PDB file of C-alpha atoms and ligand atoms in Angstrom:
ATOM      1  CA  UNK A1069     -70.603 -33.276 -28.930  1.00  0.00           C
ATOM      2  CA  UNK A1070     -73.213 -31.105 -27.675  1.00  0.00           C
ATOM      3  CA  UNK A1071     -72.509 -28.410 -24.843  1.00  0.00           C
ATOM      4  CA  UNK A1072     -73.670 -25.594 -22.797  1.00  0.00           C
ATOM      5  CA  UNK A1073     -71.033 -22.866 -21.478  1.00  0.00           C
ATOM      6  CA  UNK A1074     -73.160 -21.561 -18.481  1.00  0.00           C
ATOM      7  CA  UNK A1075     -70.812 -19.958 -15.947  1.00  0.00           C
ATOM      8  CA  UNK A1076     -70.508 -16.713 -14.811  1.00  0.00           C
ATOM      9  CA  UNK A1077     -69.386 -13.787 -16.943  1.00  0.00           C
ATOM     10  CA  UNK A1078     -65.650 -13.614 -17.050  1.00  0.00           C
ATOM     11  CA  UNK A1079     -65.136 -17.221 -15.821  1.00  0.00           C
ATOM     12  CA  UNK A1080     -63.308 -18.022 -19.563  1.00  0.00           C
ATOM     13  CA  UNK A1081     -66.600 -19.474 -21.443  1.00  0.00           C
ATOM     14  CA  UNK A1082     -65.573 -17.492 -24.682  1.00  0.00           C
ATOM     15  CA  UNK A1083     -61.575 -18.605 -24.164  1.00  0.00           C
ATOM     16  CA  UNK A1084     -62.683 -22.342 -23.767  1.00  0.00           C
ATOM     17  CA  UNK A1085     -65.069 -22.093 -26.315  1.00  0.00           C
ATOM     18  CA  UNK A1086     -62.500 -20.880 -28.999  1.00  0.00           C
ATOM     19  CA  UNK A1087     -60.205 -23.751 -27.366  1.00  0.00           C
ATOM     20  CA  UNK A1088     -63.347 -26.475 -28.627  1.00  0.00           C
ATOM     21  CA  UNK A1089     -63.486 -24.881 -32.133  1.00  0.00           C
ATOM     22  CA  UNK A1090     -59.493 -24.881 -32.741  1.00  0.00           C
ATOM     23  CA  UNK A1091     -58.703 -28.299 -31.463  1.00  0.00           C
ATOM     24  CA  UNK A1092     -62.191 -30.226 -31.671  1.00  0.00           C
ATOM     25  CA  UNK A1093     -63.623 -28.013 -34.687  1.00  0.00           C
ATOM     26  CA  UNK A1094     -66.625 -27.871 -32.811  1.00  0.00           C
ATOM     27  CA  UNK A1095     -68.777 -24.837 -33.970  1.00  0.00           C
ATOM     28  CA  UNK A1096     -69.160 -21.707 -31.682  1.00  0.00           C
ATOM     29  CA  UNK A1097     -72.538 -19.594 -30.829  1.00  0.00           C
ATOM     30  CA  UNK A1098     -72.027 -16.886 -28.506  1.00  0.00           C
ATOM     31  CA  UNK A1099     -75.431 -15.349 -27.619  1.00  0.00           C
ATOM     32  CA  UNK A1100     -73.427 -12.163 -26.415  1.00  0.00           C
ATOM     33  CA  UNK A1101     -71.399 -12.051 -29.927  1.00  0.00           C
ATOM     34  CA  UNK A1102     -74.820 -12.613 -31.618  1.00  0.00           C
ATOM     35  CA  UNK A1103     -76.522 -10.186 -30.053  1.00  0.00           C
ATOM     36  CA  UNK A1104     -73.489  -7.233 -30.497  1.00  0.00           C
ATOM     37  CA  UNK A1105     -73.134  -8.093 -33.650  1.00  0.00           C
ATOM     38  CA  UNK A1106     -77.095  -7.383 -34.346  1.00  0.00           C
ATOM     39  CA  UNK A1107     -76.728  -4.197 -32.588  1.00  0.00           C
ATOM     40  CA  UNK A1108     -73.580  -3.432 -34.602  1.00  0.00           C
ATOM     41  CA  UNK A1109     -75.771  -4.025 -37.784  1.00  0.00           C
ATOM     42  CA  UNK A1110     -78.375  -1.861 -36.760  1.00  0.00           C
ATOM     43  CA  UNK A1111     -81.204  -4.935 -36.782  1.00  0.00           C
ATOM     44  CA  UNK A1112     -84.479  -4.842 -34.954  1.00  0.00           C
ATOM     45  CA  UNK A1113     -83.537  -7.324 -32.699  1.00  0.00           C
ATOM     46  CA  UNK A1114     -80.389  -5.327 -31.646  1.00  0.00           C
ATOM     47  CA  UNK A1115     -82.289  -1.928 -30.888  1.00  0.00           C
ATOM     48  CA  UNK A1116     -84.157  -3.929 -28.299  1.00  0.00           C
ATOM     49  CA  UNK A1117     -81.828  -5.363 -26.795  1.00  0.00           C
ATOM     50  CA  UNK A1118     -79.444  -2.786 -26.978  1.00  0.00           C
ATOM     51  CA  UNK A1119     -80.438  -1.064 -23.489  1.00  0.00           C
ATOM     52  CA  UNK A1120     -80.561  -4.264 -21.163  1.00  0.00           C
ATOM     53  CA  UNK A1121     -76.875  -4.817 -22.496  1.00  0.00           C
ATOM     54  CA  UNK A1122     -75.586  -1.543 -21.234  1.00  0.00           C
ATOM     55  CA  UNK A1123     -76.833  -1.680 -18.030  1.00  0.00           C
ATOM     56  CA  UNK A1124     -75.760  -5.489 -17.616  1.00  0.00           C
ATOM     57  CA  UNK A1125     -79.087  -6.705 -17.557  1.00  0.00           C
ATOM     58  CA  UNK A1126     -80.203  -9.653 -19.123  1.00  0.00           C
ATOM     59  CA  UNK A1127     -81.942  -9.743 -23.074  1.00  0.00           C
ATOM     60  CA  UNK A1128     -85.643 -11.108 -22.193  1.00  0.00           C
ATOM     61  CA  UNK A1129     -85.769 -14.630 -22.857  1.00  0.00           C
ATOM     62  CA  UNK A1130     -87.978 -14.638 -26.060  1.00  0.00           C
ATOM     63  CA  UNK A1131     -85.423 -12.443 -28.211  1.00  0.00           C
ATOM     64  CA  UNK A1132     -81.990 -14.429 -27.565  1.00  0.00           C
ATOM     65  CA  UNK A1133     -84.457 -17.785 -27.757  1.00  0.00           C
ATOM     66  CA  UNK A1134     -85.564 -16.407 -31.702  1.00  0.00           C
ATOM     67  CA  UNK A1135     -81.755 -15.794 -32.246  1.00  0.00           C
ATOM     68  CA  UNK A1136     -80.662 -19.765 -31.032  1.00  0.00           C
ATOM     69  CA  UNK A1137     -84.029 -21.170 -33.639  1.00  0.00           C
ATOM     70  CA  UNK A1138     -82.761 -18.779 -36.293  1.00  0.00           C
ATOM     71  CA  UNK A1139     -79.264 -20.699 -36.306  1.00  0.00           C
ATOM     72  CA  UNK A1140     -81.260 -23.858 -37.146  1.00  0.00           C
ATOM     73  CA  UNK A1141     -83.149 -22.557 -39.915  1.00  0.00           C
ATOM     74  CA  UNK A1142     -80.947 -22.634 -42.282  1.00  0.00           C
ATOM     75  CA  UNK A1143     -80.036 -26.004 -44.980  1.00  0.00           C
ATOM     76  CA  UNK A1144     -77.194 -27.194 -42.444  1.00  0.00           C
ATOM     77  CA  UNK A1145     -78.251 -27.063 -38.791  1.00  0.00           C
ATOM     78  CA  UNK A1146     -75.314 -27.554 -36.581  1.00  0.00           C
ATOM     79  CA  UNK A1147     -75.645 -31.448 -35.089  1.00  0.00           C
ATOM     80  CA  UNK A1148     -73.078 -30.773 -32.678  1.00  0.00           C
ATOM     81  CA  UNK A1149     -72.111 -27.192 -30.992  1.00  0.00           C
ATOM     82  CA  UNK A1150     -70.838 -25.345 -27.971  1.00  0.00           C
ATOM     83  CA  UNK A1151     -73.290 -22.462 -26.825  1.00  0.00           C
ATOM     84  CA  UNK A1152     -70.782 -19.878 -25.107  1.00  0.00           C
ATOM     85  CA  UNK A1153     -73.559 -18.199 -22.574  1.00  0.00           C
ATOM     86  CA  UNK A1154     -76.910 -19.702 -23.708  1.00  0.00           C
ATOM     87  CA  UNK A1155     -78.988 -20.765 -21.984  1.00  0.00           C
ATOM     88  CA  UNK A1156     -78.642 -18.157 -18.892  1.00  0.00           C
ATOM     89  CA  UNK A1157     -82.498 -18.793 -17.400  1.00  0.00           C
ATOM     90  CA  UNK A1158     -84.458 -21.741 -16.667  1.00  0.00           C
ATOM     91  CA  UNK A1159     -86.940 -20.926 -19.030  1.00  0.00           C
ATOM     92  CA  UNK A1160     -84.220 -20.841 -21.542  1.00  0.00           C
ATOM     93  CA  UNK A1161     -82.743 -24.044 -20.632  1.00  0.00           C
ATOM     94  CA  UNK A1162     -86.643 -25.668 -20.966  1.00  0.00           C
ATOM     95  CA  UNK A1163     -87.091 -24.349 -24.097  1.00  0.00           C
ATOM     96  CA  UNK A1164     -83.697 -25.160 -25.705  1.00  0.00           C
ATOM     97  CA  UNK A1165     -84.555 -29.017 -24.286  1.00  0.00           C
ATOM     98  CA  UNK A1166     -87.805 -29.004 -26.007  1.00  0.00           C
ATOM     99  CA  UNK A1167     -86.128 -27.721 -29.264  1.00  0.00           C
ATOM    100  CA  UNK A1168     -83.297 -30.010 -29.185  1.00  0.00           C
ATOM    101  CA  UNK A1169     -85.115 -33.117 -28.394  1.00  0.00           C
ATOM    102  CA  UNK A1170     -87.612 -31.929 -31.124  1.00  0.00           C
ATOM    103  CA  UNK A1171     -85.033 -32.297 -33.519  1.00  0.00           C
ATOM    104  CA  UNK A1172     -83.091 -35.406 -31.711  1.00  0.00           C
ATOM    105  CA  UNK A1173     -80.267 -33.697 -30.525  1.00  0.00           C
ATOM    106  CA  UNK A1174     -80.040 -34.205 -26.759  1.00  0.00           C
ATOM    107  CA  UNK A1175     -77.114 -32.005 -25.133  1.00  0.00           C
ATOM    108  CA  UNK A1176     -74.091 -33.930 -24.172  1.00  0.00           C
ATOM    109  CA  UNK A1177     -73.078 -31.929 -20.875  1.00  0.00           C
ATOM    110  CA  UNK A1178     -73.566 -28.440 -19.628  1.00  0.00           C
ATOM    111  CA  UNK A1179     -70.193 -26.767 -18.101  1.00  0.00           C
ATOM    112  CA  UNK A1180     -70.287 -24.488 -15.177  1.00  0.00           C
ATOM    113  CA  UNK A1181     -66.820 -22.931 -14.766  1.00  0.00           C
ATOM    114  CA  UNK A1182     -66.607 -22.098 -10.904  1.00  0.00           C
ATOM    115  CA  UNK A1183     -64.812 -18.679 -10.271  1.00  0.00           C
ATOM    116  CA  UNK A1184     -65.101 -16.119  -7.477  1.00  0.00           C
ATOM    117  CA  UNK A1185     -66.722 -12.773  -7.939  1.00  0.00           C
ATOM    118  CA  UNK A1186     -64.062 -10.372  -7.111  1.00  0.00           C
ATOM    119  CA  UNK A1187     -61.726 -12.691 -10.235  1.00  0.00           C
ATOM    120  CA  UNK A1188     -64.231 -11.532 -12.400  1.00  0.00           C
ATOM    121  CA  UNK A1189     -64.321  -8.535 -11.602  1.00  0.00           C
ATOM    122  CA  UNK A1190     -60.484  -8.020 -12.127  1.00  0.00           C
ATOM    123  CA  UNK A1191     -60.363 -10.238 -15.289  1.00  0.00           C
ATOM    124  CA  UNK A1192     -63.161  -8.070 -17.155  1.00  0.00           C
ATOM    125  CA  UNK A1193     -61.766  -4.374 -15.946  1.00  0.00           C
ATOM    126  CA  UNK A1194     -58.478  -5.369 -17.836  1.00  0.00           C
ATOM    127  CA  UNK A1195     -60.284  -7.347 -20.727  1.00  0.00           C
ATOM    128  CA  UNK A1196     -59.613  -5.803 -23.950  1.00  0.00           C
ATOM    129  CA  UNK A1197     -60.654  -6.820 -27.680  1.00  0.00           C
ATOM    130  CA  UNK A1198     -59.731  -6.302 -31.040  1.00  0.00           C
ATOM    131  CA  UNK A1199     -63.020  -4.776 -32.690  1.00  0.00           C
ATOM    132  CA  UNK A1200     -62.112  -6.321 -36.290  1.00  0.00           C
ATOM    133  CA  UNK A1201     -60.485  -9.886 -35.700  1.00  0.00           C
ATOM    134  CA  UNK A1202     -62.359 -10.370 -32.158  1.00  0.00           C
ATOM    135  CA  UNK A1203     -59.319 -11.546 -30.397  1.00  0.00           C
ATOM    136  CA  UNK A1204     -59.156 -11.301 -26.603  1.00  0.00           C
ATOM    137  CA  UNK A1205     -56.632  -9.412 -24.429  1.00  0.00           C
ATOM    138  CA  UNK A1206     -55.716  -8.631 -20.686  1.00  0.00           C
ATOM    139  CA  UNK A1207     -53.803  -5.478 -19.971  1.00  0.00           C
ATOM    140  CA  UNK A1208     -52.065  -7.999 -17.503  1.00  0.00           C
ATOM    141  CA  UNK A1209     -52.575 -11.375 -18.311  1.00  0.00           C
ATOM    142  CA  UNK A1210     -52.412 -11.572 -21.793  1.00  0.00           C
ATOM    143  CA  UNK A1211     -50.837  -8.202 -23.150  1.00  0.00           C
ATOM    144  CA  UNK A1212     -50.768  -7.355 -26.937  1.00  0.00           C
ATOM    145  CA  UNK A1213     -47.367  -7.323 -27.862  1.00  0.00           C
ATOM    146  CA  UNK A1214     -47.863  -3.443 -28.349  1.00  0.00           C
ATOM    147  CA  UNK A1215     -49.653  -1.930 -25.921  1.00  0.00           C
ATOM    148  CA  UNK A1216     -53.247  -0.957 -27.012  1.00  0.00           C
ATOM    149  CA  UNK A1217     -53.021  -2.806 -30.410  1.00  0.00           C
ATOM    150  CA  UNK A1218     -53.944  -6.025 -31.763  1.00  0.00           C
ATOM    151  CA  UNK A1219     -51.341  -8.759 -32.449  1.00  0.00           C
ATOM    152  CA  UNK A1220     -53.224  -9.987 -35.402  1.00  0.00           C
ATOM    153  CA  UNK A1221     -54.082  -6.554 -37.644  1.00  0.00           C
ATOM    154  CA  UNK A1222     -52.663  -3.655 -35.534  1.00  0.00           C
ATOM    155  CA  UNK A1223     -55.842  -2.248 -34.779  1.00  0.00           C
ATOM    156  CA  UNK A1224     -56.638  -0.204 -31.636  1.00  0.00           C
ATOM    157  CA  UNK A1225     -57.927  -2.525 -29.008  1.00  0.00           C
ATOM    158  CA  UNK A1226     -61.136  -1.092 -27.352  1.00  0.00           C
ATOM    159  CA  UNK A1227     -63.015  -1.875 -24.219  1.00  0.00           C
ATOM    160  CA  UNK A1228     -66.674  -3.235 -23.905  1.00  0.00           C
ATOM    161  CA  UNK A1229     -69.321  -1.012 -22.774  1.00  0.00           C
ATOM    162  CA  UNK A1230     -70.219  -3.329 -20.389  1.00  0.00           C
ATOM    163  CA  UNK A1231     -66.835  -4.468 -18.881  1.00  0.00           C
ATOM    164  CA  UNK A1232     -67.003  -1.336 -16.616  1.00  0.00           C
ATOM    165  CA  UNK A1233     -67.060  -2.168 -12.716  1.00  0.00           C
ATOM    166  CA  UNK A1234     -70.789  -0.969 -11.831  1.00  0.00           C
ATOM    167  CA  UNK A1235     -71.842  -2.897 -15.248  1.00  0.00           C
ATOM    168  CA  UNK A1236     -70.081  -5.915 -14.394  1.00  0.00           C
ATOM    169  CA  UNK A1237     -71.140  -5.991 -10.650  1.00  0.00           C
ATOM    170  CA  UNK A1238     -74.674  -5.975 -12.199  1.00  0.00           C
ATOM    171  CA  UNK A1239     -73.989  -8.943 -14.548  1.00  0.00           C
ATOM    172  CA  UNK A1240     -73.071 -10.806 -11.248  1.00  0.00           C
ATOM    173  CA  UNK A1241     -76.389 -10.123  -9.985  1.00  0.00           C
ATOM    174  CA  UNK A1242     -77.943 -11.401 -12.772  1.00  0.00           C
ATOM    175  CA  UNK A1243     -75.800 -14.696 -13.327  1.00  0.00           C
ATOM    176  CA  UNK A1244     -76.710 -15.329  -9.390  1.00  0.00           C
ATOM    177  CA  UNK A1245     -80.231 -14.801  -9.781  1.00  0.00           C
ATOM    178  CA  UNK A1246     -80.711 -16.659 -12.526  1.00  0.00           C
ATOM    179  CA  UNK A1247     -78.034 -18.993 -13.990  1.00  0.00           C
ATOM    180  CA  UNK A1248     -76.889 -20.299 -10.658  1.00  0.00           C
ATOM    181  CA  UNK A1249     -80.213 -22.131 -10.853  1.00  0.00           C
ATOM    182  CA  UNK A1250     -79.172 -24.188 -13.934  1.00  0.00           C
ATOM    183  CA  UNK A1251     -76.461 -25.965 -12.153  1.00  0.00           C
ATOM    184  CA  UNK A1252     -79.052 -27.834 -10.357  1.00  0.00           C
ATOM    185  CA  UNK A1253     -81.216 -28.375 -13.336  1.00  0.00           C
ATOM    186  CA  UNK A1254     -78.531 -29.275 -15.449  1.00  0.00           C
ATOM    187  CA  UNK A1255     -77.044 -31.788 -11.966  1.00  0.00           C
ATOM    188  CA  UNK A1256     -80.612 -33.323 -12.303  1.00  0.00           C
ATOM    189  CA  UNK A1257     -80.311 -34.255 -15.499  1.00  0.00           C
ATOM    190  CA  UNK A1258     -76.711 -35.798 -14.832  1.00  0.00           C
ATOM    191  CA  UNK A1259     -75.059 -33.468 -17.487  1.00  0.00           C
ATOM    192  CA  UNK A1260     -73.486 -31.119 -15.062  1.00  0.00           C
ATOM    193  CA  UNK A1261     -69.444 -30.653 -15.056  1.00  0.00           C
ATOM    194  CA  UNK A1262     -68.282 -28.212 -12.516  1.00  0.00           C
ATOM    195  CA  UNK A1263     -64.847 -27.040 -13.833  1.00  0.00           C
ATOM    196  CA  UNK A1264     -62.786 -24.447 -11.535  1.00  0.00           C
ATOM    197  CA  UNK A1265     -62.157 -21.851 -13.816  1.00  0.00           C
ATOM    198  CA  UNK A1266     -58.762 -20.438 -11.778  1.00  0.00           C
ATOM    199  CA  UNK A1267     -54.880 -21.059 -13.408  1.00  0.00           C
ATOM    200  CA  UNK A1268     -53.735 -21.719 -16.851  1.00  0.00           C
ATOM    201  CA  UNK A1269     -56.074 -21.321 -19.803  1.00  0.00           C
ATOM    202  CA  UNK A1270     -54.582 -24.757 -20.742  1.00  0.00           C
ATOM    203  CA  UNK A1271     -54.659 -26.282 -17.750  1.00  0.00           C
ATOM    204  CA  UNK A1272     -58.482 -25.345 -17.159  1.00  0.00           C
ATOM    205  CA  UNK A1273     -59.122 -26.721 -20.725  1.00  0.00           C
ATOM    206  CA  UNK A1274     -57.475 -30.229 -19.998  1.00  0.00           C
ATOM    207  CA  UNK A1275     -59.462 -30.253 -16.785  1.00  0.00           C
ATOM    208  CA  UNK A1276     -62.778 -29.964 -19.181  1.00  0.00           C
ATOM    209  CA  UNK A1277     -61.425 -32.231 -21.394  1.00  0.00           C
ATOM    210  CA  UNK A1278     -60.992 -35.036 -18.476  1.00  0.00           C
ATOM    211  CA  UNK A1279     -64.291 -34.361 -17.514  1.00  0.00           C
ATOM    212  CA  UNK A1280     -65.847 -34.991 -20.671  1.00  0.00           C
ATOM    213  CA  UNK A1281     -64.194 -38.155 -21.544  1.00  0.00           C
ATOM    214  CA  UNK A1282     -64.893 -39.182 -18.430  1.00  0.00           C
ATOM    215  CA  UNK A1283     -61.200 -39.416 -17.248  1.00  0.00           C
ATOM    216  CA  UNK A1284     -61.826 -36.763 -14.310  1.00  0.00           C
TER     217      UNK A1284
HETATM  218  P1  AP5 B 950     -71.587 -12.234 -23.072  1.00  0.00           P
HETATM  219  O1  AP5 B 950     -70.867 -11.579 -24.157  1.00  0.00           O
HETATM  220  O2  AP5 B 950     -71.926 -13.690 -23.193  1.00  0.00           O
HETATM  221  O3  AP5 B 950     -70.819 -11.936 -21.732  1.00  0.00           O
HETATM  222  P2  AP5 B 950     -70.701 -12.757 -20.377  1.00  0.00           P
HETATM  223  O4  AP5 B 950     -71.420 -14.028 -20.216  1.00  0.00           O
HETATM  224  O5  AP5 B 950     -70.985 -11.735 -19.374  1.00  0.00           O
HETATM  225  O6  AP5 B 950     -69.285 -13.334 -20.474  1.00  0.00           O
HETATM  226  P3  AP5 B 950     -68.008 -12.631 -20.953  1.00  0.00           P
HETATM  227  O7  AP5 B 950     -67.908 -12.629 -22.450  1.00  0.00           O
HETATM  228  O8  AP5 B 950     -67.881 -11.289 -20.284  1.00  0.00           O
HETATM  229  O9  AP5 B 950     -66.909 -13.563 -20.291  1.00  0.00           O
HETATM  230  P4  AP5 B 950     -66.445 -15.023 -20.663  1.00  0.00           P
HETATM  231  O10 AP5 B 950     -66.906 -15.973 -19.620  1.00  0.00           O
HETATM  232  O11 AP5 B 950     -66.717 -15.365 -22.094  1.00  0.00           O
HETATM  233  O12 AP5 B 950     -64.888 -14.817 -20.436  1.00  0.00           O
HETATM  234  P5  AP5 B 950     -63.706 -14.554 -21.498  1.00  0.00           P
HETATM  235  O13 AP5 B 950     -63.267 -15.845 -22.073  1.00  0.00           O
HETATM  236  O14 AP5 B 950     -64.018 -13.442 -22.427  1.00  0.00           O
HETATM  237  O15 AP5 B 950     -72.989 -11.493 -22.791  1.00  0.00           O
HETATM  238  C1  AP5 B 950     -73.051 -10.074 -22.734  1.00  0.00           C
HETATM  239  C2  AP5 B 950     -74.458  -9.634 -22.452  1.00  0.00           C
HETATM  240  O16 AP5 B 950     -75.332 -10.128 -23.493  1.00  0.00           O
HETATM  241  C3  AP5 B 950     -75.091 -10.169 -21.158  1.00  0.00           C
HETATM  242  O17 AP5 B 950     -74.744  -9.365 -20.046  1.00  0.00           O
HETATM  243  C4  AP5 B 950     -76.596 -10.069 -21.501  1.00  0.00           C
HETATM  244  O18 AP5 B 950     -77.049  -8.749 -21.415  1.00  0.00           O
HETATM  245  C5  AP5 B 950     -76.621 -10.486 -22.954  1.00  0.00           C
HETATM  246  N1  AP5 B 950     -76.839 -11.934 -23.139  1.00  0.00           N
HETATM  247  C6  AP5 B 950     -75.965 -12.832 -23.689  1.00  0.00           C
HETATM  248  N2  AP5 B 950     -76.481 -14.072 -23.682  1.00  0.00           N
HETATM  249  C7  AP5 B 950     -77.720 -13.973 -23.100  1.00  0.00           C
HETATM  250  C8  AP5 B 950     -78.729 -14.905 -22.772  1.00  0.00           C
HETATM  251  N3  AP5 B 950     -78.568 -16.217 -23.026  1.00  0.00           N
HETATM  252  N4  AP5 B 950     -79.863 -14.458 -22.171  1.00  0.00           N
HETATM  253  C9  AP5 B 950     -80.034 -13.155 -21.906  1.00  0.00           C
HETATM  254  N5  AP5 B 950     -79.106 -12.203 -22.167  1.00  0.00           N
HETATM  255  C10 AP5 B 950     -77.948 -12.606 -22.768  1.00  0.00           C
HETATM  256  O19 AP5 B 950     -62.575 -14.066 -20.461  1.00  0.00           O
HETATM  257  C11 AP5 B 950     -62.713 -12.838 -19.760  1.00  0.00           C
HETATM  258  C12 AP5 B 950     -61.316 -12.209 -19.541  1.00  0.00           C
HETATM  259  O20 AP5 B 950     -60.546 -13.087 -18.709  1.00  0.00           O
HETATM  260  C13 AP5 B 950     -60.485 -12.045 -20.836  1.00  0.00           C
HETATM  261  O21 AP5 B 950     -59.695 -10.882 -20.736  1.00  0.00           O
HETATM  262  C14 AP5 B 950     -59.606 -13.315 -20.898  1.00  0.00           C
HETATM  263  O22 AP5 B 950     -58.399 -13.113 -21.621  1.00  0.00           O
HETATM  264  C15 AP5 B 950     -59.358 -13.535 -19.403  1.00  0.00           C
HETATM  265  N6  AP5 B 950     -59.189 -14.946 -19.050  1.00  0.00           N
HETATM  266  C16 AP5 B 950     -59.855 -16.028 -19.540  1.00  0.00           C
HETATM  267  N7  AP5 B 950     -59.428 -17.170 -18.928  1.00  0.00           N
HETATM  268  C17 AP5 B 950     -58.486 -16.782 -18.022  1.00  0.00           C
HETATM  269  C18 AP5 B 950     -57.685 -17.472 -17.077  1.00  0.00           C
HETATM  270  N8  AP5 B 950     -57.743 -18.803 -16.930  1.00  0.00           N
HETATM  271  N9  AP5 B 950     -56.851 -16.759 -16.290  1.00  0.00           N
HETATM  272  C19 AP5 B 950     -56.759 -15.390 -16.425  1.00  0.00           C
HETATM  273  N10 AP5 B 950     -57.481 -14.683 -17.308  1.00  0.00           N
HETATM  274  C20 AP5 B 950     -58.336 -15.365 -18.100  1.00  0.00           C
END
């Protein structure tokens, strides 16, 4: 199985994408995590894309497209995978085709999880996460079991930089500039599954599920 997470930001890519890895044992790229985590480790890449992450703009295409080659570099490419937010621009989405189908890996589906802006809005003010273990919270939806702490290690839960309103209304902009456009490329293609990204974190997971075994 090879898929594309492309919805908006806050529609549950990351949440369905750790749902693939613990019950498929698909592996899990996160172009967001990847590029944090560069900026965390002070790399070159990071310090340039540092800025366009704290306003909520997004990383030009060349830089995250280096970061998606790098992860096939290596002795044991990934044959199948789940991108959690790649590709987010057409000219992303052409160039990951060409790459794939250079190396005979044609994507099996691209998921758009459908979700209104003002959800997201409310889902990423509360979102909070666990700097060491990466584990998600909502100070509503899915509370620690003590407030402000994570369930796993106990260590202080902090917020992202970029889950504050104005950021996040300008990550909206962006997704509907840009990535609305690959539901109709990916529709062309026949790989799109529209999944509405509102109720249960289970339920919206069987609801992918269906759709890509074909039982929707
Ligand atoms: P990234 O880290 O990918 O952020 P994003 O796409 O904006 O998405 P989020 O991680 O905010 O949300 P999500 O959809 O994963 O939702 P989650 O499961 O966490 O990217 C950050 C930045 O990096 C971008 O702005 C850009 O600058 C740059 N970047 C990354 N990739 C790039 C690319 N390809 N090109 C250029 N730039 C790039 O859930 C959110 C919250 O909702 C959580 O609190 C969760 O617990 C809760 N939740 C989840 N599901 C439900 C549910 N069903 N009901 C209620 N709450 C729920």
């Amino acid at each position: 199985m090879r898929l594309v997470l492309v919805g908006p930001p806050g529609s549950g890519k990351g949440t369905q994408a750790r749902l693939l890895h613990e019950r498929l044992g698909l592996p899990v790229f996160g172009t967001g995590d990847m590029i944090r985590d560069a900026i965390r480790r002070g790399m070159a890449l990071g310090k340039q894309a540092e800025p366009y992450i704290a306003k909520g703009l997004l990383v030009p295409d060349q830089l995250v497209n280096e970061l998606v080659a790098d992860l096939f570099r290596g002795p044991h490419p990934p044959d199948q995978f789940v991108f959690d937010g790649y590709p987010r621009t057409l000219d992303q989405a052409r160039w990951f085709d060409q790459f794939l189908a250079a190396r005979r890996l044609p994507l099996s589906a691209a998921i758009q999880f459908a979700i209104c802006d003002d959800e997201v809005v409310r889902r990423l003010s509360g979102r909070r996460v666990s700097p060491t273990t990466g584990a998600v919270y909502h100070v509503t939806d899915r509370p620690p079991k003590v407030p402000g702490v994570c369930d796993l290690d106990g260590t202080p839960l902090v917020q992202r930089e970029d889950d504050r309103e104005e950021v996040i209304r300008e990550r909206l902009r962006g997704f509907h500039q840009n990535t609305d456009k690959l539901a109709a490329y990916y529709g062309d293609k026949g790989l799109l599954k529209v999944v509405p990204a509102v109720g249960p974190i289970d339920s919206i997971y069987l609801k992918m599920a269906n759709q890509l075994t074909g039982r929707a």
